[in-house]
């Protein structure tokens, strides 16, 4: 099986899905900002009396829709990475041991497969071109977005324990440069925010990781031959 070929099929689809899916929501926001039809006339009634900008509700709904679209793409990306790892299991001929499942995989499937593949590929990952921290954030953010409790919408938020455990959040609202990991108050309730730039960067890192593992296929072959000789 060409693991990279099929992994790239999925990541390329995610890029296309996001680019096309965002268009109607970006257009709604543009039309509101520029006061073009159908948002060229101020709404009547309660919206005007509230003192809020015209069509604020519609603009914010489009903003939430863009973020939810990002959430769905993160979910597909996380699943695509997991499938790639499972395909490597079949390709390289290994199975995580019961011990590994109880220890390494307890910290998530990325950490689990990294641990198992370290021996098989004879690597400490120091020469891996992928940013593994960002890849781990993909799974973290995906898990949070699957269990939202925002009663007013569909946004997900990092809680205080998560921000303490992960001081460098990648998918987060606001200016990352201004976030202070030492101040839990400023971090509490941060929205999980998926921008196009961050999503596409994460996709690139996943593709780099898959390419790196493929590039060490010879080490996996040596490992498999060594096991057969011992048996």
PDB file of C-alpha atoms in Angstrom:
ATOM      1  CA  UNK A   1       0.000   0.000   0.000  1.00  0.00           C
ATOM      2  CA  UNK A   2       1.232   3.516  -0.823  1.00  0.00           C
ATOM      3  CA  UNK A   3       0.468   5.066   2.557  1.00  0.00           C
ATOM      4  CA  UNK A   4       1.562   8.553   1.545  1.00  0.00           C
ATOM      5  CA  UNK A   5      -0.545   8.540  -1.616  1.00  0.00           C
ATOM      6  CA  UNK A   6      -3.725   7.779   0.292  1.00  0.00           C
ATOM      7  CA  UNK A   7      -2.816  10.133   3.137  1.00  0.00           C
ATOM      8  CA  UNK A   8      -2.290  12.939   0.614  1.00  0.00           C
ATOM      9  CA  UNK A   9      -5.667  12.206  -0.963  1.00  0.00           C
ATOM     10  CA  UNK A  10      -7.271  12.944   2.389  1.00  0.00           C
ATOM     11  CA  UNK A  11      -5.222  16.041   3.238  1.00  0.00           C
ATOM     12  CA  UNK A  12      -5.786  17.529  -0.223  1.00  0.00           C
ATOM     13  CA  UNK A  13      -9.514  16.953   0.199  1.00  0.00           C
ATOM     14  CA  UNK A  14      -9.456  18.747   3.560  1.00  0.00           C
ATOM     15  CA  UNK A  15      -7.800  21.776   1.947  1.00  0.00           C
ATOM     16  CA  UNK A  16     -10.405  21.846  -0.831  1.00  0.00           C
ATOM     17  CA  UNK A  17     -13.280  21.289   1.609  1.00  0.00           C
ATOM     18  CA  UNK A  18     -12.181  24.217   3.749  1.00  0.00           C
ATOM     19  CA  UNK A  19     -11.520  26.595   0.835  1.00  0.00           C
ATOM     20  CA  UNK A  20     -14.897  25.918  -0.747  1.00  0.00           C
ATOM     21  CA  UNK A  21     -16.822  25.634   2.505  1.00  0.00           C
ATOM     22  CA  UNK A  22     -15.713  29.037   3.799  1.00  0.00           C
ATOM     23  CA  UNK A  23     -16.835  30.994   0.727  1.00  0.00           C
ATOM     24  CA  UNK A  24     -20.519  31.623   1.625  1.00  0.00           C
ATOM     25  CA  UNK A  25     -19.688  32.711   5.172  1.00  0.00           C
ATOM     26  CA  UNK A  26     -16.897  35.044   4.067  1.00  0.00           C
ATOM     27  CA  UNK A  27     -19.296  36.498   1.494  1.00  0.00           C
ATOM     28  CA  UNK A  28     -21.919  37.173   4.179  1.00  0.00           C
ATOM     29  CA  UNK A  29     -19.375  39.043   6.286  1.00  0.00           C
ATOM     30  CA  UNK A  30     -18.100  40.986   3.278  1.00  0.00           C
ATOM     31  CA  UNK A  31     -21.622  42.012   2.255  1.00  0.00           C
ATOM     32  CA  UNK A  32     -22.408  43.176   5.794  1.00  0.00           C
ATOM     33  CA  UNK A  33     -19.152  45.110   6.107  1.00  0.00           C
ATOM     34  CA  UNK A  34     -19.598  46.787   2.718  1.00  0.00           C
ATOM     35  CA  UNK A  35     -23.388  47.203   3.077  1.00  0.00           C
ATOM     36  CA  UNK A  36     -24.174  45.462  -0.203  1.00  0.00           C
ATOM     37  CA  UNK A  37     -27.362  43.457  -0.990  1.00  0.00           C
ATOM     38  CA  UNK A  38     -29.020  41.851   0.825  1.00  0.00           C
ATOM     39  CA  UNK A  39     -27.482  43.804   3.708  1.00  0.00           C
ATOM     40  CA  UNK A  40     -27.647  47.277   2.149  1.00  0.00           C
ATOM     41  CA  UNK A  41     -30.619  48.477   4.176  1.00  0.00           C
ATOM     42  CA  UNK A  42     -30.572  48.680   8.005  1.00  0.00           C
ATOM     43  CA  UNK A  43     -32.899  46.142   9.630  1.00  0.00           C
ATOM     44  CA  UNK A  44     -36.076  47.396  11.231  1.00  0.00           C
ATOM     45  CA  UNK A  45     -37.351  46.931  14.741  1.00  0.00           C
ATOM     46  CA  UNK A  46     -35.442  45.489  17.710  1.00  0.00           C
ATOM     47  CA  UNK A  47     -32.045  45.352  16.004  1.00  0.00           C
ATOM     48  CA  UNK A  48     -32.034  49.104  15.482  1.00  0.00           C
ATOM     49  CA  UNK A  49     -33.374  49.835  18.958  1.00  0.00           C
ATOM     50  CA  UNK A  50     -30.607  47.804  20.619  1.00  0.00           C
ATOM     51  CA  UNK A  51     -27.910  50.143  19.366  1.00  0.00           C
ATOM     52  CA  UNK A  52     -25.901  47.258  17.904  1.00  0.00           C
ATOM     53  CA  UNK A  53     -24.323  47.500  14.440  1.00  0.00           C
ATOM     54  CA  UNK A  54     -26.710  46.406  11.666  1.00  0.00           C
ATOM     55  CA  UNK A  55     -26.766  42.655  11.058  1.00  0.00           C
ATOM     56  CA  UNK A  56     -24.404  41.925  13.927  1.00  0.00           C
ATOM     57  CA  UNK A  57     -26.178  38.622  14.625  1.00  0.00           C
ATOM     58  CA  UNK A  58     -25.735  37.474  11.025  1.00  0.00           C
ATOM     59  CA  UNK A  59     -22.061  38.511  11.018  1.00  0.00           C
ATOM     60  CA  UNK A  60     -21.349  36.621  14.239  1.00  0.00           C
ATOM     61  CA  UNK A  61     -23.210  33.541  12.969  1.00  0.00           C
ATOM     62  CA  UNK A  62     -21.006  33.535   9.874  1.00  0.00           C
ATOM     63  CA  UNK A  63     -17.941  33.859  12.112  1.00  0.00           C
ATOM     64  CA  UNK A  64     -19.049  30.878  14.195  1.00  0.00           C
ATOM     65  CA  UNK A  65     -19.786  28.892  11.031  1.00  0.00           C
ATOM     66  CA  UNK A  66     -16.237  29.496   9.798  1.00  0.00           C
ATOM     67  CA  UNK A  67     -14.851  28.213  13.078  1.00  0.00           C
ATOM     68  CA  UNK A  68     -17.130  25.161  13.115  1.00  0.00           C
ATOM     69  CA  UNK A  69     -15.958  24.440   9.559  1.00  0.00           C
ATOM     70  CA  UNK A  70     -12.411  24.538  10.916  1.00  0.00           C
ATOM     71  CA  UNK A  71     -13.424  22.146  13.691  1.00  0.00           C
ATOM     72  CA  UNK A  72     -14.740  19.626  11.169  1.00  0.00           C
ATOM     73  CA  UNK A  73     -11.495  19.884   9.193  1.00  0.00           C
ATOM     74  CA  UNK A  74      -9.446  19.291  12.345  1.00  0.00           C
ATOM     75  CA  UNK A  75     -11.518  16.203  13.047  1.00  0.00           C
ATOM     76  CA  UNK A  76     -10.871  14.877   9.531  1.00  0.00           C
ATOM     77  CA  UNK A  77      -7.164  15.688   9.830  1.00  0.00           C
ATOM     78  CA  UNK A  78      -6.839  13.897  13.165  1.00  0.00           C
ATOM     79  CA  UNK A  79      -8.669  10.880  11.761  1.00  0.00           C
ATOM     80  CA  UNK A  80      -6.511  10.928   8.619  1.00  0.00           C
ATOM     81  CA  UNK A  81      -3.352  10.820  10.720  1.00  0.00           C
ATOM     82  CA  UNK A  82      -4.687   7.931  12.777  1.00  0.00           C
ATOM     83  CA  UNK A  83      -5.570   6.007   9.618  1.00  0.00           C
ATOM     84  CA  UNK A  84      -2.061   6.650   8.245  1.00  0.00           C
ATOM     85  CA  UNK A  85      -0.556   5.201  11.447  1.00  0.00           C
ATOM     86  CA  UNK A  86      -2.836   2.164  11.176  1.00  0.00           C
ATOM     87  CA  UNK A  87      -1.763   1.695   7.548  1.00  0.00           C
ATOM     88  CA  UNK A  88       1.871   1.832   8.669  1.00  0.00           C
ATOM     89  CA  UNK A  89       1.057  -0.983  11.103  1.00  0.00           C
ATOM     90  CA  UNK A  90       0.022  -3.168   8.189  1.00  0.00           C
ATOM     91  CA  UNK A  91       2.789  -1.936   5.886  1.00  0.00           C
ATOM     92  CA  UNK A  92       5.622  -2.438   8.389  1.00  0.00           C
ATOM     93  CA  UNK A  93       4.123  -5.506  10.055  1.00  0.00           C
ATOM     94  CA  UNK A  94       3.875  -4.447  13.710  1.00  0.00           C
ATOM     95  CA  UNK A  95       1.236  -4.249  16.401  1.00  0.00           C
ATOM     96  CA  UNK A  96       1.417  -2.083  19.535  1.00  0.00           C
ATOM     97  CA  UNK A  97       1.893  -4.369  22.520  1.00  0.00           C
ATOM     98  CA  UNK A  98      -0.527  -4.540  25.424  1.00  0.00           C
ATOM     99  CA  UNK A  99       2.087  -2.761  27.535  1.00  0.00           C
ATOM    100  CA  UNK A 100       2.412   0.061  25.011  1.00  0.00           C
ATOM    101  CA  UNK A 101      -1.350   0.500  24.934  1.00  0.00           C
ATOM    102  CA  UNK A 102      -1.412   0.846  28.709  1.00  0.00           C
ATOM    103  CA  UNK A 103       1.498   3.285  28.866  1.00  0.00           C
ATOM    104  CA  UNK A 104       2.400   5.095  25.640  1.00  0.00           C
ATOM    105  CA  UNK A 105      -1.097   5.223  24.157  1.00  0.00           C
ATOM    106  CA  UNK A 106      -2.533   6.479  27.428  1.00  0.00           C
ATOM    107  CA  UNK A 107      -1.186   9.904  26.405  1.00  0.00           C
ATOM    108  CA  UNK A 108      -2.918   9.745  23.010  1.00  0.00           C
ATOM    109  CA  UNK A 109      -2.381   7.876  19.773  1.00  0.00           C
ATOM    110  CA  UNK A 110       0.262  10.312  18.462  1.00  0.00           C
ATOM    111  CA  UNK A 111       2.453   9.756  21.513  1.00  0.00           C
ATOM    112  CA  UNK A 112       1.713   6.038  21.390  1.00  0.00           C
ATOM    113  CA  UNK A 113       2.726   5.524  17.773  1.00  0.00           C
ATOM    114  CA  UNK A 114       5.770   7.768  18.217  1.00  0.00           C
ATOM    115  CA  UNK A 115       6.920   5.530  21.038  1.00  0.00           C
ATOM    116  CA  UNK A 116       6.368   2.293  19.150  1.00  0.00           C
ATOM    117  CA  UNK A 117       7.876   3.588  15.904  1.00  0.00           C
ATOM    118  CA  UNK A 118      10.959   4.938  17.679  1.00  0.00           C
ATOM    119  CA  UNK A 119      12.352   1.399  17.898  1.00  0.00           C
ATOM    120  CA  UNK A 120      11.055   0.208  14.545  1.00  0.00           C
ATOM    121  CA  UNK A 121      12.413   3.204  12.625  1.00  0.00           C
ATOM    122  CA  UNK A 122      15.499   3.560  14.832  1.00  0.00           C
ATOM    123  CA  UNK A 123      14.818   7.246  15.448  1.00  0.00           C
ATOM    124  CA  UNK A 124      14.600   9.720  18.299  1.00  0.00           C
ATOM    125  CA  UNK A 125      12.609  12.024  15.989  1.00  0.00           C
ATOM    126  CA  UNK A 126      15.226  14.797  16.251  1.00  0.00           C
ATOM    127  CA  UNK A 127      15.687  14.787  12.473  1.00  0.00           C
ATOM    128  CA  UNK A 128      11.959  14.733  11.732  1.00  0.00           C
ATOM    129  CA  UNK A 129      11.027  17.881   9.754  1.00  0.00           C
ATOM    130  CA  UNK A 130       7.474  17.925  11.109  1.00  0.00           C
ATOM    131  CA  UNK A 131       6.536  20.068  14.099  1.00  0.00           C
ATOM    132  CA  UNK A 132       5.294  17.299  16.373  1.00  0.00           C
ATOM    133  CA  UNK A 133       3.979  19.787  18.927  1.00  0.00           C
ATOM    134  CA  UNK A 134       1.538  21.173  16.358  1.00  0.00           C
ATOM    135  CA  UNK A 135       0.469  17.662  15.381  1.00  0.00           C
ATOM    136  CA  UNK A 136      -0.285  16.859  19.017  1.00  0.00           C
ATOM    137  CA  UNK A 137      -2.325  20.078  19.193  1.00  0.00           C
ATOM    138  CA  UNK A 138      -4.438  18.839  16.273  1.00  0.00           C
ATOM    139  CA  UNK A 139      -5.628  15.883  18.333  1.00  0.00           C
ATOM    140  CA  UNK A 140      -6.015  17.964  21.498  1.00  0.00           C
ATOM    141  CA  UNK A 141      -8.145  20.593  19.756  1.00  0.00           C
ATOM    142  CA  UNK A 142     -10.126  17.942  17.909  1.00  0.00           C
ATOM    143  CA  UNK A 143     -11.029  16.214  21.174  1.00  0.00           C
ATOM    144  CA  UNK A 144     -12.180  19.488  22.719  1.00  0.00           C
ATOM    145  CA  UNK A 145     -14.333  20.423  19.739  1.00  0.00           C
ATOM    146  CA  UNK A 146     -16.118  17.066  19.872  1.00  0.00           C
ATOM    147  CA  UNK A 147     -17.362  17.749  23.404  1.00  0.00           C
ATOM    148  CA  UNK A 148     -18.496  21.375  23.497  1.00  0.00           C
ATOM    149  CA  UNK A 149     -20.682  22.789  26.259  1.00  0.00           C
ATOM    150  CA  UNK A 150     -21.308  26.267  24.862  1.00  0.00           C
ATOM    151  CA  UNK A 151     -25.033  26.690  25.492  1.00  0.00           C
ATOM    152  CA  UNK A 152     -25.206  29.717  23.182  1.00  0.00           C
ATOM    153  CA  UNK A 153     -23.452  28.205  20.188  1.00  0.00           C
ATOM    154  CA  UNK A 154     -20.939  25.647  18.982  1.00  0.00           C
ATOM    155  CA  UNK A 155     -17.602  27.094  20.052  1.00  0.00           C
ATOM    156  CA  UNK A 156     -15.148  25.047  22.133  1.00  0.00           C
ATOM    157  CA  UNK A 157     -12.897  26.500  24.830  1.00  0.00           C
ATOM    158  CA  UNK A 158      -9.657  25.508  26.533  1.00  0.00           C
ATOM    159  CA  UNK A 159     -10.157  25.180  30.282  1.00  0.00           C
ATOM    160  CA  UNK A 160      -7.571  26.104  32.905  1.00  0.00           C
ATOM    161  CA  UNK A 161      -6.152  22.576  33.459  1.00  0.00           C
ATOM    162  CA  UNK A 162      -5.587  22.206  29.705  1.00  0.00           C
ATOM    163  CA  UNK A 163      -3.824  25.553  29.394  1.00  0.00           C
ATOM    164  CA  UNK A 164      -1.560  24.709  32.324  1.00  0.00           C
ATOM    165  CA  UNK A 165      -0.651  21.361  30.748  1.00  0.00           C
ATOM    166  CA  UNK A 166      -0.161  22.868  27.278  1.00  0.00           C
ATOM    167  CA  UNK A 167       1.365  26.358  27.715  1.00  0.00           C
ATOM    168  CA  UNK A 168       1.853  26.846  23.956  1.00  0.00           C
ATOM    169  CA  UNK A 169      -1.564  26.551  22.364  1.00  0.00           C
ATOM    170  CA  UNK A 170      -1.708  26.606  18.565  1.00  0.00           C
ATOM    171  CA  UNK A 171      -5.411  26.695  17.740  1.00  0.00           C
ATOM    172  CA  UNK A 172      -6.438  29.590  19.948  1.00  0.00           C
ATOM    173  CA  UNK A 173      -8.217  32.911  19.556  1.00  0.00           C
ATOM    174  CA  UNK A 174      -6.459  36.219  19.985  1.00  0.00           C
ATOM    175  CA  UNK A 175      -2.836  37.128  19.410  1.00  0.00           C
ATOM    176  CA  UNK A 176      -0.622  34.149  20.266  1.00  0.00           C
ATOM    177  CA  UNK A 177       2.285  36.534  20.900  1.00  0.00           C
ATOM    178  CA  UNK A 178       0.421  38.235  23.741  1.00  0.00           C
ATOM    179  CA  UNK A 179      -0.692  35.099  25.598  1.00  0.00           C
ATOM    180  CA  UNK A 180       0.914  34.612  28.980  1.00  0.00           C
ATOM    181  CA  UNK A 181       1.063  30.954  30.091  1.00  0.00           C
ATOM    182  CA  UNK A 182       1.931  32.054  33.630  1.00  0.00           C
ATOM    183  CA  UNK A 183      -1.397  33.862  33.997  1.00  0.00           C
ATOM    184  CA  UNK A 184      -4.217  31.273  34.161  1.00  0.00           C
ATOM    185  CA  UNK A 185      -6.868  34.008  34.278  1.00  0.00           C
ATOM    186  CA  UNK A 186      -5.871  35.335  30.860  1.00  0.00           C
ATOM    187  CA  UNK A 187      -5.891  31.804  29.437  1.00  0.00           C
ATOM    188  CA  UNK A 188      -9.088  30.512  31.032  1.00  0.00           C
ATOM    189  CA  UNK A 189     -11.930  30.158  28.572  1.00  0.00           C
ATOM    190  CA  UNK A 190      -9.809  30.735  25.477  1.00  0.00           C
ATOM    191  CA  UNK A 191     -11.772  29.802  22.371  1.00  0.00           C
ATOM    192  CA  UNK A 192     -10.472  26.998  20.180  1.00  0.00           C
ATOM    193  CA  UNK A 193     -10.076  28.949  16.958  1.00  0.00           C
ATOM    194  CA  UNK A 194      -9.135  27.409  13.614  1.00  0.00           C
ATOM    195  CA  UNK A 195      -7.935  29.898  11.027  1.00  0.00           C
ATOM    196  CA  UNK A 196      -7.119  28.968   7.448  1.00  0.00           C
ATOM    197  CA  UNK A 197      -3.417  29.686   8.008  1.00  0.00           C
ATOM    198  CA  UNK A 198      -3.233  27.526  11.134  1.00  0.00           C
ATOM    199  CA  UNK A 199      -5.247  24.683   9.608  1.00  0.00           C
ATOM    200  CA  UNK A 200      -3.119  24.570   6.469  1.00  0.00           C
ATOM    201  CA  UNK A 201       0.065  24.724   8.543  1.00  0.00           C
ATOM    202  CA  UNK A 202      -1.150  21.727  10.552  1.00  0.00           C
ATOM    203  CA  UNK A 203      -1.954  19.831   7.353  1.00  0.00           C
ATOM    204  CA  UNK A 204       1.578  20.479   6.103  1.00  0.00           C
ATOM    205  CA  UNK A 205       3.058  19.148   9.352  1.00  0.00           C
ATOM    206  CA  UNK A 206       1.014  15.942   9.096  1.00  0.00           C
ATOM    207  CA  UNK A 207       2.195  15.483   5.515  1.00  0.00           C
ATOM    208  CA  UNK A 208       5.809  16.017   6.598  1.00  0.00           C
ATOM    209  CA  UNK A 209       5.432  13.396   9.331  1.00  0.00           C
ATOM    210  CA  UNK A 210       3.982  10.815   6.952  1.00  0.00           C
ATOM    211  CA  UNK A 211       6.762  11.555   4.446  1.00  0.00           C
ATOM    212  CA  UNK A 212       9.407  11.182   7.149  1.00  0.00           C
ATOM    213  CA  UNK A 213       8.094   7.783   8.226  1.00  0.00           C
ATOM    214  CA  UNK A 214       7.964   6.607   4.603  1.00  0.00           C
ATOM    215  CA  UNK A 215      11.561   7.752   4.184  1.00  0.00           C
ATOM    216  CA  UNK A 216      12.667   5.388   6.952  1.00  0.00           C
ATOM    217  CA  UNK A 217      10.903   2.367   5.519  1.00  0.00           C
ATOM    218  CA  UNK A 218      14.277   0.658   5.123  1.00  0.00           C
ATOM    219  CA  UNK A 219      14.752   0.753   8.895  1.00  0.00           C
ATOM    220  CA  UNK A 220      11.345  -0.868   9.327  1.00  0.00           C
ATOM    221  CA  UNK A 221      12.391  -3.623   6.918  1.00  0.00           C
ATOM    222  CA  UNK A 222      15.624  -4.213   8.893  1.00  0.00           C
ATOM    223  CA  UNK A 223      13.603  -4.362  12.124  1.00  0.00           C
ATOM    224  CA  UNK A 224      11.195  -6.895  10.641  1.00  0.00           C
ATOM    225  CA  UNK A 225      14.039  -9.074   9.297  1.00  0.00           C
ATOM    226  CA  UNK A 226      15.758  -8.932  12.671  1.00  0.00           C
ATOM    227  CA  UNK A 227      12.635 -10.174  14.429  1.00  0.00           C
ATOM    228  CA  UNK A 228      12.263 -13.039  11.975  1.00  0.00           C
ATOM    229  CA  UNK A 229      15.880 -14.121  12.498  1.00  0.00           C
ATOM    230  CA  UNK A 230      15.398 -14.134  16.277  1.00  0.00           C
ATOM    231  CA  UNK A 231      12.264 -16.250  15.976  1.00  0.00           C
TER     232      UNK A 231
END
